[in-house]
């Protein structure tokens, strides 16, 4: 298997409507509230939510290091699906992320398909996606439309 063929799929039921979960995924102010994993915080996020629009998310680690995730939206289909490129290294070929938001009763199943990653990046991406979905699930379960629950904050 070549690096270009590596794919990761993660999924989670989130206790919120599809519209609310889609908004949480695409509103920079909301992303900053739940984005994780636990040892990472998001001090900055920006989105131009349209096909061809760009996004940029800061991952700040406990040691103060910041990793920027950047890309461009390929598909924007609210509240059902997003497809966007993903880069943490501007000189590397972009990876591709597809996120589906599927209604499941009053909840939403979020399905993330992350493609075209290098073998060396797979474990880190998997940890990151599970951490991000943990944060989203906790944020949604709190019923919050604003403040990040203390258990998700790095204090």
Coordinates of C-alpha atoms in Angstrom, one line a residue:
X1 CA 0.0 0.0 0.0
X2 CA 1.4 3.4 -0.9
X3 CA 1.2 6.4 1.3
X4 CA -1.4 8.0 -1.0
X5 CA -3.8 5.1 -0.4
X6 CA -3.8 5.4 3.4
X7 CA -7.3 6.2 4.8
X8 CA -8.6 6.6 8.3
X9 CA -12.3 6.5 9.2
X10 CA -13.6 7.6 12.6
X11 CA -17.3 8.0 13.7
X12 CA -19.2 9.2 16.7
X13 CA -22.8 9.8 17.7
X14 CA -23.1 13.4 19.0
X15 CA -26.1 14.3 21.2
X16 CA -27.3 17.2 19.1
X17 CA -29.2 18.0 15.9
X18 CA -27.4 17.8 12.6
X19 CA -27.8 21.6 12.1
X20 CA -26.2 22.3 15.6
X21 CA -23.3 19.8 14.9
X22 CA -22.7 21.2 11.5
X23 CA -22.6 24.8 12.9
X24 CA -20.2 23.6 15.7
X25 CA -17.9 22.2 13.0
X26 CA -18.0 25.3 10.8
X27 CA -18.3 28.4 13.1
X28 CA -14.9 29.5 14.2
X29 CA -16.1 30.7 17.6
X30 CA -17.7 27.4 18.3
X31 CA -14.7 25.4 17.0
X32 CA -12.5 27.1 19.5
X33 CA -14.8 25.9 22.3
X34 CA -14.6 22.1 21.6
X35 CA -11.5 21.5 19.4
X36 CA -9.2 19.1 21.1
X37 CA -7.7 16.5 22.0
X38 CA -7.5 17.3 25.7
X39 CA -3.8 18.4 25.6
X40 CA -4.5 20.8 22.7
X41 CA -6.4 24.0 22.6
X42 CA -7.6 26.1 19.7
X43 CA -6.7 29.8 20.2
X44 CA -7.6 30.7 16.6
X45 CA -9.9 29.4 13.8
X46 CA -11.1 31.1 10.6
X47 CA -13.3 29.7 7.8
X48 CA -14.4 31.0 4.5
X49 CA -17.2 28.5 4.2
X50 CA -17.7 28.2 0.4
X51 CA -16.3 26.0 -2.3
X52 CA -12.8 27.3 -2.9
X53 CA -12.8 29.1 0.5
X54 CA -9.9 28.6 2.8
X55 CA -9.8 27.7 6.5
X56 CA -7.1 27.8 9.1
X57 CA -7.1 26.3 12.6
X58 CA -4.4 26.7 15.3
X59 CA -3.5 23.7 17.5
X60 CA -1.7 25.0 20.6
X61 CA 0.1 22.2 22.6
X62 CA 0.8 22.3 26.3
X63 CA 4.5 23.2 25.6
X64 CA 3.4 26.3 23.7
X65 CA 4.1 24.9 20.3
X66 CA 1.4 25.8 17.6
X67 CA 0.6 23.6 14.7
X68 CA -1.5 25.2 11.9
X69 CA -4.0 23.1 10.0
X70 CA -4.9 24.8 6.7
X71 CA -6.8 23.9 3.6
X72 CA -9.5 24.7 1.1
X73 CA -13.2 23.6 0.9
X74 CA -14.0 21.3 -2.0
X75 CA -17.6 20.6 -1.1
X76 CA -19.9 22.6 1.3
X77 CA -23.3 20.9 1.6
X78 CA -24.9 22.2 4.9
X79 CA -25.8 20.4 7.1
X80 CA -24.9 17.1 5.4
X81 CA -21.3 17.1 4.3
X82 CA -18.0 18.9 4.0
X83 CA -15.0 18.0 2.0
X84 CA -11.7 19.9 2.4
X85 CA -8.0 19.6 1.9
X86 CA -5.8 19.4 4.9
X87 CA -2.2 20.5 5.4
X88 CA 0.1 21.0 8.3
X89 CA 3.1 21.4 6.1
X90 CA 2.7 24.0 3.3
X91 CA 5.3 22.1 1.2
X92 CA 3.5 18.7 1.4
X93 CA 0.8 17.4 -0.8
X94 CA -2.6 18.0 0.7
X95 CA -4.6 15.3 2.4
X96 CA -8.3 15.1 2.0
X97 CA -11.0 15.1 4.7
X98 CA -14.7 14.3 4.2
X99 CA -17.0 14.8 7.1
X100 CA -20.6 13.5 6.9
X101 CA -23.3 14.6 9.4
X102 CA -26.1 12.0 9.4
X103 CA -29.3 12.5 11.4
X104 CA -29.8 9.6 13.9
X105 CA -33.0 10.4 15.7
X106 CA -32.3 13.5 17.8
X107 CA -28.6 12.9 17.5
X108 CA -26.1 13.2 14.7
X109 CA -23.6 10.6 13.6
X110 CA -20.4 12.3 12.5
X111 CA -18.3 10.3 10.1
X112 CA -14.8 11.5 9.2
X113 CA -12.9 10.0 6.3
X114 CA -9.3 11.3 6.2
X115 CA -7.5 10.2 3.0
X116 CA -4.1 10.5 1.4
X117 CA -2.0 10.6 4.6
X118 CA 1.5 9.4 5.1
X119 CA 1.9 6.2 7.2
X120 CA 3.9 8.2 9.8
X121 CA 0.9 10.6 10.3
X122 CA -1.8 7.9 10.7
X123 CA -1.5 7.4 14.5
X124 CA -1.4 11.1 15.2
X125 CA -4.4 11.8 13.0
X126 CA -6.3 8.9 14.7
X127 CA -5.6 10.3 18.2
X128 CA -6.5 13.8 17.1
X129 CA -9.8 12.8 15.5
X130 CA -10.9 10.8 18.5
X131 CA -9.9 13.7 20.8
X132 CA -11.7 16.2 18.6
X133 CA -14.8 14.0 18.6
X134 CA -14.5 13.6 22.4
X135 CA -14.5 17.4 22.7
X136 CA -17.5 17.8 20.3
X137 CA -19.5 15.2 22.1
X138 CA -18.8 16.7 25.5
X139 CA -19.6 20.2 24.2
X140 CA -22.9 19.0 22.7
X141 CA -23.8 17.0 25.8
X142 CA -23.3 20.1 28.0
X143 CA -26.1 21.8 26.0
X144 CA -23.7 24.7 25.7
X145 CA -23.9 27.2 22.9
X146 CA -21.0 29.1 24.3
X147 CA -18.5 28.3 27.1
X148 CA -16.3 25.3 26.8
X149 CA -16.9 23.0 29.8
X150 CA -14.1 23.2 32.4
X151 CA -13.3 19.5 31.9
X152 CA -12.3 20.4 28.3
X153 CA -10.1 23.4 29.1
X154 CA -6.4 23.4 29.6
X155 CA -6.1 25.3 32.9

